[in-house]
Coordinates of C-alpha atoms in Angstrom, one line a residue:
Chain A
M1 CA -0.1 0.0 -0.2
I2 CA 1.2 3.3 -0.9
R3 CA -0.1 6.7 0.5
N4 CA -1.1 9.5 -1.3
D5 CA -0.4 12.0 1.2
C6 CA 2.8 10.9 1.5
R7 CA 6.1 11.7 0.4
Y8 CA 8.5 8.7 -0.4
T9 CA 12.6 8.5 -0.1
E10 CA 14.9 5.9 -2.0
E11 CA 15.1 4.1 1.4
H12 CA 12.0 3.1 1.1
E13 CA 11.2 5.4 4.5
W14 CA 7.6 7.6 4.4
A15 CA 7.3 10.7 5.1
K16 CA 3.8 12.9 6.2
K17 CA 3.5 16.7 6.8
E18 CA 1.5 17.8 9.9
D19 CA 0.1 21.0 10.1
D20 CA 2.4 22.7 12.0
G21 CA 5.0 21.9 9.2
K22 CA 7.2 19.3 11.5
I23 CA 7.6 15.4 9.0
R24 CA 6.2 12.8 10.5
G25 CA 8.5 9.7 9.3
G26 CA 8.0 5.6 9.5
I27 CA 9.2 2.5 7.0
T28 CA 6.4 1.9 4.1
E29 CA 4.3 -1.2 3.6
Y30 CA 7.0 -2.7 1.5
A31 CA 10.3 -1.9 3.7
V32 CA 8.3 -3.9 5.9
E33 CA 7.7 -6.9 3.9
Q34 CA 11.3 -7.1 2.9
L35 CA 12.4 -6.4 6.5
G36 CA 10.3 -8.9 8.0
D37 CA 9.0 -9.5 11.7
I38 CA 11.5 -6.1 13.4
V39 CA 12.3 -7.2 16.8
L40 CA 13.5 -4.0 18.0
V41 CA 14.3 -0.5 16.6
E42 CA 16.8 2.3 18.2
L43 CA 15.6 6.0 17.4
P44 CA 17.8 9.1 18.0
E45 CA 16.8 11.3 20.8
V46 CA 14.9 14.6 21.1
G47 CA 16.7 17.4 20.6
D48 CA 19.1 15.3 17.8
S49 CA 20.0 16.9 14.8
V50 CA 19.2 14.5 11.6
S51 CA 20.3 14.9 7.9
G52 CA 18.3 13.8 5.2
G53 CA 19.1 10.9 4.2
E54 CA 21.4 9.7 6.7
P55 CA 21.0 7.6 9.3
C56 CA 19.8 8.6 12.4
G57 CA 18.4 4.8 13.2
T58 CA 18.8 0.8 13.3
I59 CA 15.9 -1.3 12.8
E60 CA 16.6 -5.3 13.1
S61 CA 14.6 -7.5 11.9
V62 CA 14.7 -11.2 13.4
K63 CA 17.6 -11.9 9.9
A64 CA 19.0 -8.6 9.4
V65 CA 20.2 -5.4 11.0
T66 CA 19.1 -1.7 8.3
D67 CA 19.3 1.7 9.2
L68 CA 16.5 3.4 9.8
F69 CA 17.5 6.9 7.2
A70 CA 16.2 10.4 8.1
P71 CA 13.4 11.8 5.6
V72 CA 14.3 15.5 6.2
T73 CA 17.6 17.9 7.6
G74 CA 16.4 19.4 10.7
V75 CA 15.5 18.4 14.4
V76 CA 14.1 15.4 16.1
A77 CA 10.6 16.8 17.6
E78 CA 9.3 13.2 18.6
I79 CA 10.3 9.9 18.9
N80 CA 7.3 6.8 18.7
E81 CA 8.1 5.2 22.0
L82 CA 5.7 2.9 21.9
L83 CA 8.3 1.2 19.4
L84 CA 11.0 0.5 21.9
D85 CA 8.5 -1.6 23.6
E86 CA 5.9 -3.1 20.8
P87 CA 8.4 -3.1 17.6
N88 CA 5.8 -4.9 15.6
Q89 CA 3.7 -2.4 15.5
V90 CA 6.0 -1.4 12.7
N91 CA 4.6 -4.5 11.1
E92 CA 0.9 -4.4 12.1
D93 CA 0.5 -0.5 11.0
P94 CA 3.7 0.8 9.7
Y95 CA 1.7 4.5 8.4
G96 CA 0.2 4.9 11.6
K97 CA 0.9 3.4 15.6
G98 CA 4.3 2.2 13.4
W99 CA 5.4 5.6 12.8
M100 CA 9.1 6.3 13.8
I101 CA 10.4 9.8 14.5
L102 CA 9.0 13.8 13.5
V103 CA 11.1 15.8 12.9
E104 CA 10.7 19.9 12.9
P105 CA 12.8 20.6 9.2
E106 CA 15.2 23.1 8.5
R107 CA 13.8 24.3 5.4
T108 CA 10.4 25.0 4.7
D109 CA 10.5 22.9 1.4
S110 CA 12.7 20.2 2.3
F111 CA 8.7 17.9 2.0
E112 CA 8.1 19.0 -1.8
R113 CA 11.8 18.1 -2.4
L114 CA 10.7 14.2 -1.9
M115 CA 9.4 11.4 -4.3
S116 CA 5.5 11.8 -5.4
A117 CA 3.6 8.3 -4.2
E118 CA 3.2 8.3 -8.4
K119 CA 7.1 7.8 -8.6
Y120 CA 7.6 6.0 -4.8
E121 CA 5.2 3.4 -6.4
K122 CA 7.1 3.3 -9.7
L123 CA 10.3 2.9 -7.4
V124 CA 8.5 -0.2 -6.1
R125 CA 7.6 -2.1 -8.7
E126 CA 11.4 -1.7 -10.6
E127 CA 12.3 -2.9 -7.6
T128 CA 9.4 -6.1 -7.0
E129 CA 10.5 -6.8 -11.3
Chain B
M1 CA 26.7 -11.9 -8.0
T2 CA 25.2 -15.5 -8.8
E3 CA 22.3 -14.8 -11.7
I4 CA 19.5 -16.1 -10.9
E5 CA 19.1 -18.4 -13.8
N6 CA 22.2 -20.1 -12.9
L7 CA 21.1 -21.1 -9.5
K8 CA 19.4 -25.9 -9.2
R9 CA 16.0 -25.6 -8.7
T10 CA 14.8 -28.2 -5.8
P11 CA 12.4 -30.5 -7.6
F12 CA 9.5 -28.5 -5.3
Y13 CA 10.4 -24.8 -6.5
D14 CA 6.5 -24.6 -7.7
C15 CA 5.6 -25.4 -4.6
H16 CA 7.6 -22.7 -3.4
V17 CA 6.5 -20.0 -6.3
A18 CA 2.5 -21.6 -5.2
A19 CA 3.0 -21.0 -1.9
K20 CA 4.3 -17.5 -2.0
G21 CA 7.4 -18.8 -0.6
R22 CA 10.2 -15.5 -1.1
M23 CA 12.8 -17.4 -3.5
T24 CA 16.8 -16.6 -2.6
P25 CA 19.8 -17.3 -3.9
F26 CA 21.3 -19.8 -0.8
A27 CA 24.6 -22.3 -2.0
G28 CA 24.0 -22.3 -5.9
W29 CA 20.5 -23.1 -4.8
I30 CA 17.4 -21.3 -5.3
M31 CA 15.9 -21.5 -2.1
P32 CA 12.5 -20.7 0.0
V33 CA 13.9 -17.7 2.8
Q34 CA 10.2 -17.4 4.3
Y35 CA 6.5 -17.5 3.6
S36 CA 4.6 -15.9 6.3
G37 CA 7.3 -15.0 8.0
V38 CA 10.2 -16.1 10.4
A39 CA 8.1 -15.9 13.7
A40 CA 5.0 -17.7 12.2
E41 CA 6.7 -20.1 10.7
H42 CA 9.6 -20.9 13.7
A43 CA 6.4 -21.1 16.0
A44 CA 3.9 -22.9 13.8
V45 CA 7.7 -26.1 14.1
R46 CA 7.2 -25.7 18.1
E47 CA 3.6 -25.8 18.2
S48 CA 2.5 -27.8 15.7
V49 CA 4.4 -29.4 12.9
G50 CA 6.1 -27.1 9.6
L51 CA 7.4 -28.6 6.3
F52 CA 11.5 -27.8 5.2
D53 CA 12.7 -28.6 1.9
V54 CA 16.1 -29.4 2.2
S55 CA 17.3 -30.5 -1.5
H56 CA 20.0 -28.7 -1.1
M57 CA 21.7 -30.8 1.3
G58 CA 24.1 -33.3 0.2
E59 CA 24.7 -36.7 0.2
F60 CA 27.2 -39.4 -1.1
L61 CA 26.7 -42.8 -0.6
I62 CA 30.2 -44.8 0.9
S63 CA 30.1 -48.7 -0.2
G64 CA 32.6 -51.4 -0.8
P65 CA 34.1 -53.6 1.6
D66 CA 36.5 -50.9 2.8
A67 CA 33.5 -48.2 3.5
L68 CA 33.3 -48.9 7.5
A69 CA 37.0 -48.0 7.3
N70 CA 37.0 -45.1 5.5
V71 CA 34.1 -43.8 7.0
E72 CA 35.7 -44.6 10.7
R73 CA 39.3 -42.6 9.1
L74 CA 36.9 -39.7 7.9
T75 CA 34.8 -39.0 10.6
C76 CA 35.6 -38.2 14.2
N77 CA 32.1 -40.2 16.4
N78 CA 32.5 -44.4 16.7
V79 CA 30.8 -45.8 13.4
S80 CA 32.0 -49.2 14.1
K81 CA 29.2 -48.6 17.0
L82 CA 26.4 -47.9 13.9
K83 CA 24.2 -51.0 13.1
P84 CA 22.0 -50.6 10.7
G85 CA 19.6 -48.7 10.9
R86 CA 21.3 -45.9 12.6
V87 CA 21.8 -42.8 12.0
H88 CA 24.8 -40.3 14.2
Y89 CA 26.1 -37.1 14.2
S90 CA 29.5 -36.5 13.6
A91 CA 32.0 -34.7 12.2
M92 CA 35.4 -34.6 9.1
L93 CA 37.8 -32.5 10.3
Y94 CA 41.6 -31.1 9.0
P95 CA 44.6 -33.1 10.4
Q96 CA 44.4 -30.0 12.9
G97 CA 41.3 -31.1 14.9
T98 CA 39.4 -28.4 12.8
F99 CA 36.2 -29.4 11.3
V100 CA 36.0 -29.6 6.9
D101 CA 32.0 -29.8 7.8
D102 CA 29.7 -31.1 10.1
L103 CA 27.3 -34.2 9.2
L104 CA 24.8 -37.4 9.2
V105 CA 26.2 -40.6 9.1
Y106 CA 23.4 -43.4 8.3
C107 CA 24.4 -47.1 8.5
K108 CA 22.5 -48.7 5.7
G109 CA 24.8 -52.0 6.2
P110 CA 27.4 -52.7 6.7
E111 CA 29.0 -52.0 3.4
E112 CA 26.7 -49.1 2.5
Y113 CA 27.6 -45.8 4.6
L114 CA 25.1 -42.7 3.4
L115 CA 26.7 -39.1 4.9
V116 CA 25.0 -36.0 4.2
V117 CA 26.8 -32.4 4.2
N118 CA 25.9 -28.6 3.8
A119 CA 25.1 -27.3 1.1
A120 CA 27.7 -24.7 0.9
N121 CA 30.1 -27.2 1.4
L122 CA 29.5 -30.4 -1.0
D123 CA 32.3 -29.9 -3.7
K124 CA 35.1 -28.9 -0.6
D125 CA 33.5 -32.2 1.3
F126 CA 33.6 -34.8 -2.2
E127 CA 36.5 -33.8 -3.0
W128 CA 37.8 -34.6 0.6
V129 CA 35.9 -37.6 0.8
N130 CA 37.6 -38.6 -2.5
R131 CA 41.3 -37.9 -1.5
H132 CA 40.9 -40.5 1.6
C133 CA 38.9 -43.1 0.2
E134 CA 41.4 -46.2 0.0
G135 CA 41.0 -49.7 -1.1
D136 CA 38.0 -52.1 -2.3
V137 CA 35.6 -48.5 -1.4
S138 CA 33.6 -46.1 -4.5
A139 CA 31.9 -42.7 -3.1
V140 CA 29.1 -41.4 -5.1
N141 CA 27.4 -38.1 -5.0
I142 CA 24.4 -38.9 -5.0
S143 CA 23.4 -34.8 -4.3
D144 CA 21.7 -33.9 -7.3
S145 CA 19.3 -37.3 -7.5
T146 CA 18.2 -36.6 -4.1
A147 CA 15.0 -34.8 -2.9
Q148 CA 15.2 -34.0 1.2
L149 CA 11.9 -32.8 3.3
A150 CA 11.7 -32.3 6.4
L151 CA 8.4 -32.5 8.8
Q152 CA 9.0 -31.4 12.2
G153 CA 7.5 -30.4 15.3
P154 CA 5.8 -32.0 17.9
K155 CA 2.8 -32.8 15.5
A156 CA 5.0 -34.9 13.0
V157 CA 5.3 -38.2 14.2
A158 CA 1.3 -38.5 13.8
L159 CA 0.9 -36.7 10.7
L160 CA 3.0 -38.7 8.8
Q161 CA 1.6 -41.9 10.3
S162 CA -1.2 -40.7 9.6
V163 CA -0.5 -40.9 5.8
Y164 CA 0.7 -44.0 6.1
P165 CA -0.8 -45.7 9.1
D166 CA 0.5 -49.6 8.3
L167 CA 4.4 -47.9 8.0
K168 CA 6.3 -49.0 11.8
L169 CA 8.2 -45.6 11.8
P170 CA 11.0 -45.9 13.8
T171 CA 9.9 -45.3 16.8
K172 CA 13.4 -43.9 18.3
P173 CA 15.5 -40.5 17.6
F174 CA 18.2 -41.3 15.3
R175 CA 16.9 -44.5 14.0
F176 CA 15.9 -44.7 10.3
M177 CA 14.2 -47.2 8.3
E178 CA 13.5 -47.6 4.2
A179 CA 9.6 -47.3 3.0
E180 CA 7.6 -47.2 -0.2
T181 CA 6.3 -44.3 0.2
D182 CA 4.3 -41.8 -3.3
A183 CA 7.5 -41.0 -3.5
G184 CA 9.1 -44.3 -4.2
M185 CA 11.9 -45.8 -2.0
T186 CA 12.1 -43.5 1.3
L187 CA 14.8 -43.2 3.7
I188 CA 12.3 -42.0 6.6
S189 CA 14.6 -41.0 9.4
R190 CA 14.0 -39.9 12.9
T191 CA 16.2 -36.7 12.8
G192 CA 16.4 -33.1 12.5
Y193 CA 17.5 -29.3 13.0
T194 CA 15.4 -27.5 14.4
G195 CA 15.4 -29.2 18.5
E196 CA 11.7 -30.8 17.5
D197 CA 10.8 -34.5 17.5
G198 CA 10.0 -34.8 13.3
F199 CA 11.3 -36.5 10.4
E200 CA 13.5 -36.1 7.4
L201 CA 12.8 -37.7 4.4
Y202 CA 15.1 -38.9 1.4
W203 CA 13.8 -39.9 -1.9
N204 CA 15.7 -40.3 -5.6
V205 CA 14.4 -36.6 -7.6
R206 CA 13.5 -39.5 -10.3
S207 CA 10.4 -41.7 -8.4
G208 CA 7.9 -39.1 -8.8
P209 CA 7.3 -35.4 -7.8
G210 CA 7.0 -36.5 -4.1
L211 CA 5.6 -35.5 -0.6
W212 CA 5.5 -32.0 -0.8
D213 CA 1.7 -31.3 -2.2
I214 CA 0.7 -34.8 0.1
L215 CA 1.9 -33.8 3.7
M216 CA 0.7 -30.3 3.3
K217 CA -3.0 -30.6 2.7
A218 CA -2.5 -34.1 4.9
G219 CA -1.2 -31.3 7.5
E220 CA -4.0 -28.7 7.3
S221 CA -5.8 -29.5 10.0
S222 CA -2.6 -30.0 11.8
G223 CA -2.3 -26.1 11.2
I224 CA 1.1 -27.4 8.7
K225 CA 3.5 -24.4 7.5
P226 CA 6.3 -24.7 4.8
I227 CA 8.7 -23.5 6.9
G228 CA 11.6 -21.3 5.1
L229 CA 15.7 -21.4 5.5
G230 CA 15.0 -18.2 7.8
A231 CA 13.1 -19.9 10.6
R232 CA 15.3 -23.0 9.9
D233 CA 18.1 -21.1 11.2
T234 CA 16.4 -19.5 14.0
L235 CA 15.0 -23.0 15.3
R236 CA 18.2 -24.1 14.9
F237 CA 20.0 -21.6 16.7
E238 CA 16.8 -21.0 19.8
A239 CA 18.2 -25.5 20.0
C240 CA 21.7 -24.8 19.9
L241 CA 22.7 -27.0 17.2
S242 CA 26.1 -26.1 15.4
L243 CA 25.7 -24.0 12.0
Y244 CA 29.1 -24.3 9.8
G245 CA 30.4 -20.9 9.1
N246 CA 29.2 -19.4 12.2
D247 CA 29.6 -21.4 15.6
I248 CA 32.2 -24.6 13.8
G249 CA 34.4 -24.4 10.7
D250 CA 38.1 -24.5 9.4
T251 CA 39.6 -23.0 12.5
T252 CA 37.7 -24.0 15.3
T253 CA 37.5 -28.1 17.0
P254 CA 34.8 -29.9 18.3
F255 CA 36.7 -29.3 21.5
E256 CA 36.1 -25.8 21.5
A257 CA 32.3 -26.0 19.9
N258 CA 31.1 -28.1 22.9
L259 CA 31.0 -31.0 20.6
A260 CA 33.1 -33.1 22.7
W261 CA 30.3 -36.5 22.7
I262 CA 30.8 -36.5 18.6
V263 CA 34.5 -37.5 19.0
K264 CA 35.3 -41.0 20.3
M265 CA 39.4 -41.0 20.8
S266 CA 39.0 -44.4 22.0
K267 CA 38.0 -45.7 18.4
G268 CA 41.1 -45.6 17.1
D269 CA 42.7 -43.9 14.4
F270 CA 40.8 -41.4 12.4
I271 CA 42.2 -37.8 10.4
G272 CA 42.5 -35.2 12.9
R273 CA 42.6 -37.8 16.4
D274 CA 46.3 -36.8 16.8
A275 CA 45.4 -32.7 16.9
L276 CA 43.1 -32.9 19.6
S277 CA 44.5 -35.5 21.6
A278 CA 47.3 -32.9 21.7
Q279 CA 44.1 -30.2 22.8
L280 CA 43.1 -33.0 25.2
E281 CA 46.6 -32.9 27.4
S282 CA 46.4 -28.6 26.9
G283 CA 43.7 -27.6 27.0
V284 CA 41.0 -25.8 24.9
E285 CA 42.4 -22.3 25.1
Q286 CA 38.4 -20.8 23.4
S287 CA 35.1 -22.2 24.3
L288 CA 31.6 -21.8 22.3
V289 CA 29.6 -20.4 24.7
G290 CA 25.3 -18.9 24.8
F291 CA 24.8 -15.8 26.2
E292 CA 22.2 -13.5 27.0
M293 CA 21.9 -9.7 26.6
I294 CA 20.6 -8.2 29.8
G295 CA 20.0 -4.6 28.6
R296 CA 18.3 -3.7 24.5
G297 CA 20.5 -4.5 22.1
I298 CA 20.6 -7.9 19.9
P299 CA 24.2 -9.8 18.9
R300 CA 24.3 -10.7 15.2
H301 CA 27.7 -13.2 13.8
G302 CA 31.0 -11.3 13.6
Y303 CA 30.3 -8.4 16.6
A304 CA 33.2 -8.9 19.0
I305 CA 32.5 -9.8 22.9
S306 CA 34.8 -7.6 25.2
V307 CA 35.4 -8.2 28.6
N308 CA 36.9 -5.0 30.7
G309 CA 37.3 -3.3 27.4
R310 CA 39.6 -5.6 25.7
D311 CA 38.3 -7.7 22.5
V312 CA 38.4 -11.2 23.6
G313 CA 36.5 -13.2 21.0
H314 CA 33.2 -12.6 18.7
V315 CA 29.8 -13.9 18.1
T316 CA 29.5 -16.6 15.7
S317 CA 25.6 -15.9 16.0
G318 CA 22.8 -14.8 17.4
T319 CA 19.7 -13.1 17.3
M320 CA 15.7 -12.0 18.7
T321 CA 14.6 -15.4 19.0
P322 CA 11.5 -15.9 17.6
Y323 CA 10.1 -18.5 20.4
L324 CA 11.9 -17.5 23.3
K325 CA 11.6 -13.7 22.6
K326 CA 15.1 -13.4 23.7
A327 CA 17.6 -11.5 22.6
L328 CA 19.9 -14.3 23.2
G329 CA 23.6 -15.1 21.1
L330 CA 26.6 -18.3 20.6
G331 CA 30.4 -17.1 20.8
Y332 CA 33.1 -18.1 21.5
V333 CA 35.0 -16.6 24.3
P334 CA 39.0 -17.7 26.5
A335 CA 38.0 -21.0 28.2
G336 CA 39.0 -19.2 31.4
I337 CA 35.7 -17.4 31.4
S338 CA 33.3 -19.5 30.3
K339 CA 31.0 -19.9 33.0
A340 CA 27.2 -19.8 33.2
G341 CA 27.1 -16.1 34.8
T342 CA 30.3 -14.3 34.2
E343 CA 29.6 -11.3 32.2
L344 CA 30.6 -10.3 28.9
G345 CA 29.8 -7.3 26.2
I346 CA 29.1 -7.5 22.9
V347 CA 30.0 -5.0 21.2
I348 CA 26.7 -3.3 18.7
R349 CA 27.7 -0.4 16.4
G350 CA 30.3 1.0 18.5
K351 CA 28.9 0.1 21.9
T352 CA 29.2 -2.4 24.5
A353 CA 26.2 -3.9 26.0
P354 CA 26.5 -6.3 28.7
A355 CA 25.6 -9.9 28.1
K356 CA 26.0 -13.2 30.4
I357 CA 26.8 -16.9 29.7
V358 CA 24.0 -18.7 30.3
E359 CA 23.4 -22.7 30.1
T360 CA 22.9 -24.6 26.3
P361 CA 20.5 -25.6 24.5
F362 CA 18.6 -22.5 25.0
Y363 CA 15.5 -24.4 24.2
K364 CA 15.2 -28.0 25.2
R365 CA 12.0 -29.3 24.3
G366 CA 9.8 -30.7 26.6
D367 CA 8.5 -35.0 26.6
Q368 CA 5.4 -34.1 24.4
G369 CA 5.2 -36.2 21.3

């Protein structure tokens, strides 16, 4: 499932602009399918500076360890602490309860520079072919 | 990178695709890594029953008047004690006492032995066997013509019995029989790599498409699931069954790997015996231990193990185990600090996370099944 109200990264993360301009991010359903059962999520701390496209956390499934990349450059305003105890929420609801970080972006246009849903859909299609 | 077209397909390739298995290259084969998910598949094997395609495993038939003498010299367990219909776990060792491979040795008759080896080691193993076989003996690599399925879990025995009610299935672990099934003549072995009860079934691929569909259908009411390589690894890990290339390899000996029970020093000469004899004398320097993380963090293959800020060993296998739901690992540490309760540090992405040595195996099945 690819949601139209989100934008996307090549690392298979989604980003959604909140009403106050902050960017909420998580990993896409496609990423979740590739990873399998997620058993541990390490997130940055509130107040940390993160750079768009750079690692800012870790996602571990039973089999593999992968980086969580920041969707945009900015300061972490909030993290989803639920995931520290219930990492499987990412599998259950990647766009909802499985969100990962909320970032106060440095630039107001950084969200618009991310991939559109249409473009991301094409990327996933190419990867699965 | 391996070209997908060059990978070998097992006789069950279409079954995996139909069951929505995610296919991945493994040791020259295209194999299912998972279907419904590692955790769900793992649970099915612990709680009911699962079916594994393990046709990628290697099989060598050693036969002739000198078969016993050769298998005895090639492997470290006591082959003379193996009666027809019995199978044991063993290893082939280099002269320095380290592993060529671990394997199962089946005694099919006084002059016929079947060796089952790891797929990733097949070529190396067969070359090793050929180089060391002498006298009136033939070694044949029957891997490509041998299909193998594993039926594992507390409901495995009842399931196979329900499909073949007239068969007198082996009642004890490490026994096997050969009997006609829908796959033709089938070797039915009460063995496995999961820590559960169950069978491993071998037959010649030419004698029919085999038992996959039959067992899947018969197991429907028991909640049978097809199991991929992902859960095969987490199941064997929880039961602390060694994986070649991770927990054992060409730099470790059976004594270091807690596998002294497969080494029978009193049986006479075998390749690696002198080195093991010397190690027995001097004592091992490193020992494979199981450990549990005390806080957050998951140990993984290759991570360093440290004590007081100094690297002392490395993690050979580790994961968040799906059934026990604990972050557990296996790794080598200096023999002097290998006691249960000892605190270790596991270096995870530059940070040292605390762990403590625990008794192994992590998981041991109860008396059910």
